[in-house]
Every structure is written in C-alpha cells, then in structure tokens.
PDB file of C-alpha atoms in Angstrom:
ATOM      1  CA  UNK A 479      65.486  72.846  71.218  1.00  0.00           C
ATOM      2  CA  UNK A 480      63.025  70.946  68.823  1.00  0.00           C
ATOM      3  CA  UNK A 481      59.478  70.228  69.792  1.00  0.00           C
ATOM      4  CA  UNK A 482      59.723  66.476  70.656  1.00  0.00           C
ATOM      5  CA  UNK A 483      62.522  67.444  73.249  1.00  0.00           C
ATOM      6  CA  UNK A 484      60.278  69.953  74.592  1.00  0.00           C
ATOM      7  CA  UNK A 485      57.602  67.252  74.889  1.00  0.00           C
ATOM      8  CA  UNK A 486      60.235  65.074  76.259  1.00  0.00           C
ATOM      9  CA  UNK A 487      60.757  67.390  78.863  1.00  0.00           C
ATOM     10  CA  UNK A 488      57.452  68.263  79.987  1.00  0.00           C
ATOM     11  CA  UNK A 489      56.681  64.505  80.133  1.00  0.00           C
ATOM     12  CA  UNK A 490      59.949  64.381  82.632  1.00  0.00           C
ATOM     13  CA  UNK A 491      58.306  67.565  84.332  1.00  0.00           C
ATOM     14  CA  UNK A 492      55.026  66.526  84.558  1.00  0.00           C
ATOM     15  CA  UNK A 493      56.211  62.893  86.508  1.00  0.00           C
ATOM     16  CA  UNK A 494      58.041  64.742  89.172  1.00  0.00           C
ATOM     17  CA  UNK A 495      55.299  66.823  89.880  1.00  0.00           C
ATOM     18  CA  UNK A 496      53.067  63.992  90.116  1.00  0.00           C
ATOM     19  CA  UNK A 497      55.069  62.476  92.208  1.00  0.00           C
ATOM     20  CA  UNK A 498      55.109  65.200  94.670  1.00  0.00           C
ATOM     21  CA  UNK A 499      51.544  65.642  94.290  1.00  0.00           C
ATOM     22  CA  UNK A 500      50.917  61.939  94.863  1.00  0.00           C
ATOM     23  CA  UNK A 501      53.598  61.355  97.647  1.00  0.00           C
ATOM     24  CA  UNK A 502      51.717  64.705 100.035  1.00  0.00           C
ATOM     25  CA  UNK A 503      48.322  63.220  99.776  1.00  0.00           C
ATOM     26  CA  UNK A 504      49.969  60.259 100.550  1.00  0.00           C
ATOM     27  CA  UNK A 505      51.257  61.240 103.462  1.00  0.00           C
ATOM     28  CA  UNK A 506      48.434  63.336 104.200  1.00  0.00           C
ATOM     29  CA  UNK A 507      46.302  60.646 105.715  1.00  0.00           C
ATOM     30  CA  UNK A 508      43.117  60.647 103.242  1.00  0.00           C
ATOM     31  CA  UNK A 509      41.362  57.831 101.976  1.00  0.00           C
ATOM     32  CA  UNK A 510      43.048  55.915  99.308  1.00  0.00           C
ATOM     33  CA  UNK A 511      43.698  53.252  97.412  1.00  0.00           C
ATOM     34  CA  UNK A 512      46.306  51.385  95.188  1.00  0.00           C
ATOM     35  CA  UNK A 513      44.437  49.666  92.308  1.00  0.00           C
ATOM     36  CA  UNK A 514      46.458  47.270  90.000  1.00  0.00           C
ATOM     37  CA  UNK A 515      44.341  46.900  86.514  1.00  0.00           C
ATOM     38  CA  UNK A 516      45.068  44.328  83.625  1.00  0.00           C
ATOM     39  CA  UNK A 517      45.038  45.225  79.928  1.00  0.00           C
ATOM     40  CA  UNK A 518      41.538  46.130  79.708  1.00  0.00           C
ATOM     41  CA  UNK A 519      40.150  46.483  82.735  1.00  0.00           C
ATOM     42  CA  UNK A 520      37.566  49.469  82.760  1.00  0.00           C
ATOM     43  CA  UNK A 521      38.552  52.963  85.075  1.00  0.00           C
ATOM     44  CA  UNK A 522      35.563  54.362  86.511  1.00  0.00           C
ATOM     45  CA  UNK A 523      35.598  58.074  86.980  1.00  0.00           C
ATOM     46  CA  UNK A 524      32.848  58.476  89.819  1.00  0.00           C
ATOM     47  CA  UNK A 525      31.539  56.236  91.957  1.00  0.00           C
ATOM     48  CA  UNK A 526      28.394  54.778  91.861  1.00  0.00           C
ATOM     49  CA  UNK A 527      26.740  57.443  93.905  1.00  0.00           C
ATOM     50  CA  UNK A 528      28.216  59.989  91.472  1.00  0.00           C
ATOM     51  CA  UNK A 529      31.343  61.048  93.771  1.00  0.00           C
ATOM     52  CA  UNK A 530      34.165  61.979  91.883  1.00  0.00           C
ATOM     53  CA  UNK A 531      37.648  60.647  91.846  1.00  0.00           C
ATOM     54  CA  UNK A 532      41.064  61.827  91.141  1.00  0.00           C
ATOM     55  CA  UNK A 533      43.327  59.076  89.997  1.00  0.00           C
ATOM     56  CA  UNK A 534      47.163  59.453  89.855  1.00  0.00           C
ATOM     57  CA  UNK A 535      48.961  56.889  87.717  1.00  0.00           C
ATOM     58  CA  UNK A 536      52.324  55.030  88.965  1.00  0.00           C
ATOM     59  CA  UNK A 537      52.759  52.909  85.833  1.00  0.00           C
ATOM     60  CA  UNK A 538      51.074  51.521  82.421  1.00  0.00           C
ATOM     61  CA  UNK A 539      48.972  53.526  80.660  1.00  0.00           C
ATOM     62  CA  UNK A 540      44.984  54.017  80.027  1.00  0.00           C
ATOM     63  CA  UNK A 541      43.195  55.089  76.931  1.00  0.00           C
ATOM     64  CA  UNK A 542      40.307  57.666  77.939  1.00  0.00           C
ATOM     65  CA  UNK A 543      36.820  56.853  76.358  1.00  0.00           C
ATOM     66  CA  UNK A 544      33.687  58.559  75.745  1.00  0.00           C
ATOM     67  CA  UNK A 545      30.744  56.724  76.484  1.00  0.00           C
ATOM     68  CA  UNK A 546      30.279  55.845  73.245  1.00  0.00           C
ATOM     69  CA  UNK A 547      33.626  53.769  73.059  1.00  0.00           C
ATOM     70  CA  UNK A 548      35.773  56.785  71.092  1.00  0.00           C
ATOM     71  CA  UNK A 549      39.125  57.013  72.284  1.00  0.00           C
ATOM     72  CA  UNK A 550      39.951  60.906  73.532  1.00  0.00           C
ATOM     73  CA  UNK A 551      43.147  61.038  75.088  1.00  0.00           C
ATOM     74  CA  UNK A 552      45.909  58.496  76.726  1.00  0.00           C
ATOM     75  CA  UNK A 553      47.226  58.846  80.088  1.00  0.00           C
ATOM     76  CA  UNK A 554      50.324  56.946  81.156  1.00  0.00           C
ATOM     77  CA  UNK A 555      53.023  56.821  84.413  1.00  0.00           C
ATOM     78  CA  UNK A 556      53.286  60.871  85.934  1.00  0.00           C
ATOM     79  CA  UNK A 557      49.515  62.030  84.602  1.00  0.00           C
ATOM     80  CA  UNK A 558      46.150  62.227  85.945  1.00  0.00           C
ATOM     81  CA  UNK A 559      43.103  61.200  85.571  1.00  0.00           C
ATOM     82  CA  UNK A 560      40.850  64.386  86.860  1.00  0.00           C
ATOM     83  CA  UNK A 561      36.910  64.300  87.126  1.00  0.00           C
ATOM     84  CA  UNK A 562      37.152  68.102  86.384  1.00  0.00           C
ATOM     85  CA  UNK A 563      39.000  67.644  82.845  1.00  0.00           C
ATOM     86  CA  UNK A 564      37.371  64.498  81.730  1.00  0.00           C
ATOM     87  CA  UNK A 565      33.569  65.098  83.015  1.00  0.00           C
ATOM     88  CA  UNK A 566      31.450  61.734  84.383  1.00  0.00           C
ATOM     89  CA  UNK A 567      30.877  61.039  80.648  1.00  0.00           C
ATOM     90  CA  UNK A 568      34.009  59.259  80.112  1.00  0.00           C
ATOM     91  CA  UNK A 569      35.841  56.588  81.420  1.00  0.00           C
ATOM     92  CA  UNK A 570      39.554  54.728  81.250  1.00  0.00           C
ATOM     93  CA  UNK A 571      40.667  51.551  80.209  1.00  0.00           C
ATOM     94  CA  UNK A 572      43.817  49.646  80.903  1.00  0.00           C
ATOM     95  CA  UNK A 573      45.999  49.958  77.643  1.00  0.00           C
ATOM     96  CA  UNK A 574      49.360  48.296  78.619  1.00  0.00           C
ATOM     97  CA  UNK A 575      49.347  44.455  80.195  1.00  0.00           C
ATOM     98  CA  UNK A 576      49.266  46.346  83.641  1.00  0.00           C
ATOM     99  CA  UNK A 577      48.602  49.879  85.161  1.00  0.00           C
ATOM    100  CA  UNK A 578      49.001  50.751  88.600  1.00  0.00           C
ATOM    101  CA  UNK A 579      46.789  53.270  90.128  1.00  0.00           C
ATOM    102  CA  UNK A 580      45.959  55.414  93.348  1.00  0.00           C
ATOM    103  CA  UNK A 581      42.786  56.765  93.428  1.00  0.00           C
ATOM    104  CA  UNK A 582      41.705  59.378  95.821  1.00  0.00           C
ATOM    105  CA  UNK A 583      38.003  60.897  96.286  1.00  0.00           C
ATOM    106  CA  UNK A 584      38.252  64.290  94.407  1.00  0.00           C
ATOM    107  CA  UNK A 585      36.464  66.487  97.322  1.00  0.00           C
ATOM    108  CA  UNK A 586      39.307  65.179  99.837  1.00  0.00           C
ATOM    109  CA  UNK A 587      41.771  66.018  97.532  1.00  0.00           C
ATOM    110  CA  UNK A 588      40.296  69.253  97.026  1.00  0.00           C
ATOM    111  CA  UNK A 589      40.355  69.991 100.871  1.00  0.00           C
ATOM    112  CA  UNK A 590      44.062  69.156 101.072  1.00  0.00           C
ATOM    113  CA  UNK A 591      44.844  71.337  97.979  1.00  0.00           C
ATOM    114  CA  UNK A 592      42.926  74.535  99.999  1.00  0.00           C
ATOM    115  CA  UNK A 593      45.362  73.998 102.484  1.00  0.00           C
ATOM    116  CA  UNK A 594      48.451  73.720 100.769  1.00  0.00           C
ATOM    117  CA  UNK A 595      49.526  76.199  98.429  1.00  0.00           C
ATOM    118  CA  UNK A 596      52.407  73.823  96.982  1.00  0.00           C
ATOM    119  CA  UNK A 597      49.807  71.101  96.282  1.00  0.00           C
ATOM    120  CA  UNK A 598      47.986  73.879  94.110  1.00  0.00           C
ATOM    121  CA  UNK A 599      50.370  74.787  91.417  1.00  0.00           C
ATOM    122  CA  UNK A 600      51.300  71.200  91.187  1.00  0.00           C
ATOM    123  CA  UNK A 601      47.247  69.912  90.214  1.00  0.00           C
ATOM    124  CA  UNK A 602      47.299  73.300  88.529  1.00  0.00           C
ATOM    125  CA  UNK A 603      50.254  71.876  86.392  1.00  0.00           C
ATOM    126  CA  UNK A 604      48.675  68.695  86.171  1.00  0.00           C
ATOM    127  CA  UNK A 605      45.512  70.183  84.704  1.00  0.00           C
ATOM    128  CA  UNK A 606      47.502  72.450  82.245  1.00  0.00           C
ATOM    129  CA  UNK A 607      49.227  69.488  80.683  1.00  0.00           C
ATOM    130  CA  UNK A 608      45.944  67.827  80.236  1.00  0.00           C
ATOM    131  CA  UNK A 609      44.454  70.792  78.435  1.00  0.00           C
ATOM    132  CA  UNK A 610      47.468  71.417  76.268  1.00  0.00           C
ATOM    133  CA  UNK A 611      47.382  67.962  74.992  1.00  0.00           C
ATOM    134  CA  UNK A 612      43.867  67.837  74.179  1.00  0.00           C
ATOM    135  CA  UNK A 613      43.894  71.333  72.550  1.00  0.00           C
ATOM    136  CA  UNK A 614      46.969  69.766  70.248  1.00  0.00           C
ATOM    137  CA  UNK A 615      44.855  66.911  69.431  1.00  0.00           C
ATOM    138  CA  UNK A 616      41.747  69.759  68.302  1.00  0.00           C
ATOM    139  CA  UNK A 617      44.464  71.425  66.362  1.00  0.00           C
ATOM    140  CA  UNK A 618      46.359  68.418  64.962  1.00  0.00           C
ATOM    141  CA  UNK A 619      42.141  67.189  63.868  1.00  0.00           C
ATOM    142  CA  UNK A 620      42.056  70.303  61.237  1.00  0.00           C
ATOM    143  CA  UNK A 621      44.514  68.405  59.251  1.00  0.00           C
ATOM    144  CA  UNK A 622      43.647  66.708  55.803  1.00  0.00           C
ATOM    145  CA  UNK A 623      43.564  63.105  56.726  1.00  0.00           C
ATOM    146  CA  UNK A 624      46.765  61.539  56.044  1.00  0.00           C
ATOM    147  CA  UNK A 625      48.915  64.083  57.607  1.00  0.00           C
ATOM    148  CA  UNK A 626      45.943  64.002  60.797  1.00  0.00           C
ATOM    149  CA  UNK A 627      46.583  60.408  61.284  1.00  0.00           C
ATOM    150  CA  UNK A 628      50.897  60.942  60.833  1.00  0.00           C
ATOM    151  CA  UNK A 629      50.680  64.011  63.556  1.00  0.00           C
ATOM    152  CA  UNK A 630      48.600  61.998  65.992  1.00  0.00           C
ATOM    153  CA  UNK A 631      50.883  58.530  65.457  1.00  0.00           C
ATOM    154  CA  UNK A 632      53.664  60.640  65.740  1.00  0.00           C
ATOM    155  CA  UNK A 633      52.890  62.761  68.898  1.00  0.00           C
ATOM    156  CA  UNK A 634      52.219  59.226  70.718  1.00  0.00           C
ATOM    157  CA  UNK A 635      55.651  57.681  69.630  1.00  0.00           C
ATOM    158  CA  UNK A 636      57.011  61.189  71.307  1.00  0.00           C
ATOM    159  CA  UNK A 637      55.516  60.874  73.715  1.00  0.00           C
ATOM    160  CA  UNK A 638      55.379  56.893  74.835  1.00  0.00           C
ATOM    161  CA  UNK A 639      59.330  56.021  73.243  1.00  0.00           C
ATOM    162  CA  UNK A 640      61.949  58.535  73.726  1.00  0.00           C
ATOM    163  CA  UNK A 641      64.378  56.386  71.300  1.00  0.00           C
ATOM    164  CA  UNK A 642      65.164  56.558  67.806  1.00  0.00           C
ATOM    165  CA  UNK A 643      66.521  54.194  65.492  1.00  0.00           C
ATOM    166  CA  UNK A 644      69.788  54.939  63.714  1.00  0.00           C
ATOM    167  CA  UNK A 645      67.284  55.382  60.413  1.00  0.00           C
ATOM    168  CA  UNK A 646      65.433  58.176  62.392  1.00  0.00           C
ATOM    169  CA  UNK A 647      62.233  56.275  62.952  1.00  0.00           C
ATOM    170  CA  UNK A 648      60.579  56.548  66.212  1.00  0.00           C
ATOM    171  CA  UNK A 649      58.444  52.936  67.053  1.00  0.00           C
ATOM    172  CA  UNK A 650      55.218  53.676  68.516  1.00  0.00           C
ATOM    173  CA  UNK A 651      54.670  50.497  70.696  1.00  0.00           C
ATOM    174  CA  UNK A 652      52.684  47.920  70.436  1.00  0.00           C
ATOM    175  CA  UNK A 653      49.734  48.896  72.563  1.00  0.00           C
ATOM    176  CA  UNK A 654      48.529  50.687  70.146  1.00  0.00           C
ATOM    177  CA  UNK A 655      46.925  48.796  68.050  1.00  0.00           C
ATOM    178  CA  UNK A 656      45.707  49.692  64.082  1.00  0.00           C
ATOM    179  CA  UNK A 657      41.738  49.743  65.813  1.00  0.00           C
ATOM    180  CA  UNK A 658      42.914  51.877  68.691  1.00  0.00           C
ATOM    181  CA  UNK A 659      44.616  54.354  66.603  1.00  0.00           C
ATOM    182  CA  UNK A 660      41.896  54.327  64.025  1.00  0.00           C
ATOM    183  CA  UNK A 661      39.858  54.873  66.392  1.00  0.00           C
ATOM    184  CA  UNK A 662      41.773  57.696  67.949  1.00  0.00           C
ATOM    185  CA  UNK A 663      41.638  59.483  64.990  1.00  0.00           C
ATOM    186  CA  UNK A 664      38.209  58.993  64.132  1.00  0.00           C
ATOM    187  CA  UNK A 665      38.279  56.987  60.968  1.00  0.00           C
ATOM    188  CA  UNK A 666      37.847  53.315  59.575  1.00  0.00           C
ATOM    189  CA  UNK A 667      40.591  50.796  59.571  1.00  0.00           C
ATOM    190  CA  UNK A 668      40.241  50.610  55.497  1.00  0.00           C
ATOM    191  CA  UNK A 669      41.158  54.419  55.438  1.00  0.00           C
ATOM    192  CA  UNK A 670      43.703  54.252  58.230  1.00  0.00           C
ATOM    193  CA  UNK A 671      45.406  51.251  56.218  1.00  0.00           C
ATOM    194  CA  UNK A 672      45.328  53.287  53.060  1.00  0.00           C
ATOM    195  CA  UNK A 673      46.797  56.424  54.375  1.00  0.00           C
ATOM    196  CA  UNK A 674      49.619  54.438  56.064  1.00  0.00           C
ATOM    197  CA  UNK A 675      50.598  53.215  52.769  1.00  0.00           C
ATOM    198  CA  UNK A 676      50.586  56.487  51.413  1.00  0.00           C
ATOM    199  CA  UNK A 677      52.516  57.643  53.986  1.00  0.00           C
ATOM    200  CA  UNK A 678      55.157  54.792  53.338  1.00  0.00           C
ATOM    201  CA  UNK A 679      55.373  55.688  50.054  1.00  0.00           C
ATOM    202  CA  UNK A 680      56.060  59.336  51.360  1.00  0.00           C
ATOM    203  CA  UNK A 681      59.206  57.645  53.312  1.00  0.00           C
ATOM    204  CA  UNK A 682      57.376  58.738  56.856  1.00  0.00           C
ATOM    205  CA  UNK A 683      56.204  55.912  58.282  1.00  0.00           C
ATOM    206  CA  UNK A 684      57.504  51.577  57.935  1.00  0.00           C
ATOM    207  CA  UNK A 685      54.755  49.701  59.238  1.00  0.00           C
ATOM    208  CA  UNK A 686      53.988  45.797  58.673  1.00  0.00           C
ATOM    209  CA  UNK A 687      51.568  43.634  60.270  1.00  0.00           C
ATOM    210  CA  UNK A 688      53.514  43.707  63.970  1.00  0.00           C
ATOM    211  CA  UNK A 689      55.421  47.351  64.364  1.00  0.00           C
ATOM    212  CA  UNK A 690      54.929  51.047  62.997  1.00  0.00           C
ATOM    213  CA  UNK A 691      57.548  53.428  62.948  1.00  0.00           C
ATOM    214  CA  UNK A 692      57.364  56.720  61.967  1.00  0.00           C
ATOM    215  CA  UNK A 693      59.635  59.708  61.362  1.00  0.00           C
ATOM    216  CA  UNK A 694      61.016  61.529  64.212  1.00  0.00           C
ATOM    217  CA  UNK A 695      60.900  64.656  62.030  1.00  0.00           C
ATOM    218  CA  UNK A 696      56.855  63.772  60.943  1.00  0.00           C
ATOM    219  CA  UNK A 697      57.747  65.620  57.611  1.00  0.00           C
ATOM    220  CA  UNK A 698      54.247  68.304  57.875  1.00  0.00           C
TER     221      UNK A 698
END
C-alpha cells in the first residue's frame, strides 16, 4: 500500500470518527451551534471573553492562520478545529465558497469526554491526525525549495482530490490559489512561479494560469 492510499485512508478514518464524535455531543444535549461561513469569512477560536471552542467541520474547508496572516495548516469535512492544537493565536478562514460548522464550547466538551471513554479515543484520534500532519509539514519544510513547495502541493492534492488523470496527474483544486500556496510555504509568488516552472520542466507538475496538476508519484 503506497503512502497516498494510506493518507486516503486515514482521511476516510478520520471522517467516521468525527462523525461519531460529532453525532454523541450532539445528542448529548450541550450548547451548540451550526455555523454556515462563506469563502472568507474569519473562524474565531475563543470567544471574546477568552473561552475556548472546539469546532467540528461537516463540509468545505478552512485555511488556519497565525495572527500574522501565515497560513499553517488546512482543515476540511471529518477534522477539527481544537483550541488545544492550534493555541488562541490563530484563527480559520473559510477556503471553499461554503463551510459548514458546529461549534461547541471546549470545557463542555471536555466534561462529556470525562464521562465517556468512547468519546476519548475518538478526540484522541482527532488530535493525533492534527499533530501528524503538522509534524509532516515541519519535515516536508527541511526540503531545498523546489522539492518543499512540490511535497506540500502534492500532499494537498492527496489529500483534497482522490482522482487521477489517465496521465497520472493529481489536480489540486482551485481553492488554492498561487498566494495561498505561496504563502503556505513561506515564500514569494516570484519564487513560487519560478520553481513551478522548474518543476514543469522536471515533468512533475502542468500548471497554467487556471489549474495545477502535479504527479501522483511527486518524483522526491
């Protein structure tokens, strides 16, 4: 089994035990509430008394900023968006034209979880996929540039399209734009534009003005 089935799988994983997370608290009776967000709207991790939430997302997905505006991670449908692994110095952002939300306070949540064993391993699961992915992203980040920027492009076309083309490419969509992933990977559009080109020239990536693919075997 190659790595982007195994990240494949996870993903699958990690959605059905988000949804039994999400469907107990549910049905637990705490405070709650569906938020729908459009492309853009801002996520804010604590209240503004400080309280912390816990969000779970249904659908869409959310780019995770410091407060400096540098993109961190991406969230999408099955993940969460934890106080605990994102600390009250960062905040989300609608990525996608929509994202659904629930958002629960973080100490009721934490109550329910003391009770139920169950509801443990599953935020414990939760958690673990959060710290994985940010731990790939520290390793991926020792990288010379060019093959930095194809790793990261390439783990979010894994991970957001499970379909290749018949030419093995792998389209990483559209919500990611050339800023956003520049940003991502902490350089300037000149050098991300450069480093694509050398990457075409490698045969790893096709990219114009509207779509990027990139190869579902990365070639690092």
């Amino acid at each position: 089994m190659n790595t982007d089935t195994l990240t494949q799988n996870e993903t699958l994983d990690t959605k059905i035990q988000t949804g039994k997370f999400l469907t107990t608290l549910l049905d637990s009776g705490i405070a709650n509430e569906r938020i729908v967000l459009k492309k853009n709207d801002k996520i804010e991790l604590t209240a503004t008394n400080n309280t912390p939430y816990i969000f779970v997302i249904v659908s869409g997905v959310t780019s995770i900023f410091s407060k400096i505006n540098v993109a961190i991670d991406f969230a999408g449908e099955g993940d969460l968006l934890d106080y605990n692994v994102y600390s009250s110095q960062l905040f989300g952002k609608a990525l996608t034209d929509e994202v659904i939300v629930w958002r629960f306070s973080q100490i009721d949540v934490f109550n329910q979880i003391a009770q139920n064993a169950e509801l443990q391993l599953q935020h414990y699961h939760m958690l673990q996929i959060i710290q994985r992915r940010l731990e790939k992203k520290q390793m991926q980040a020792t990288l010379d540039t060019k093959n930095m920027i194809a790793a990261f492009i390439h783990t979010l076309a894994v991970r957001y399209n499970t379909q290749t083309n018949d030419q093995g490419m792998i389209e990483l969509p559209r919500y990611f734009s050339r800023k956003m992933i520049a940003n991502y990977a902490g350089v300037g559009l000149t050098t991300l534009t450069t480093h694509l080109q050398q990457l075409m020239e490698d045969g790893r990536v096709i990219f114009n003005n509207r779509v990027l693919l990139i190869d579902a075997e990365n070639g690092i």
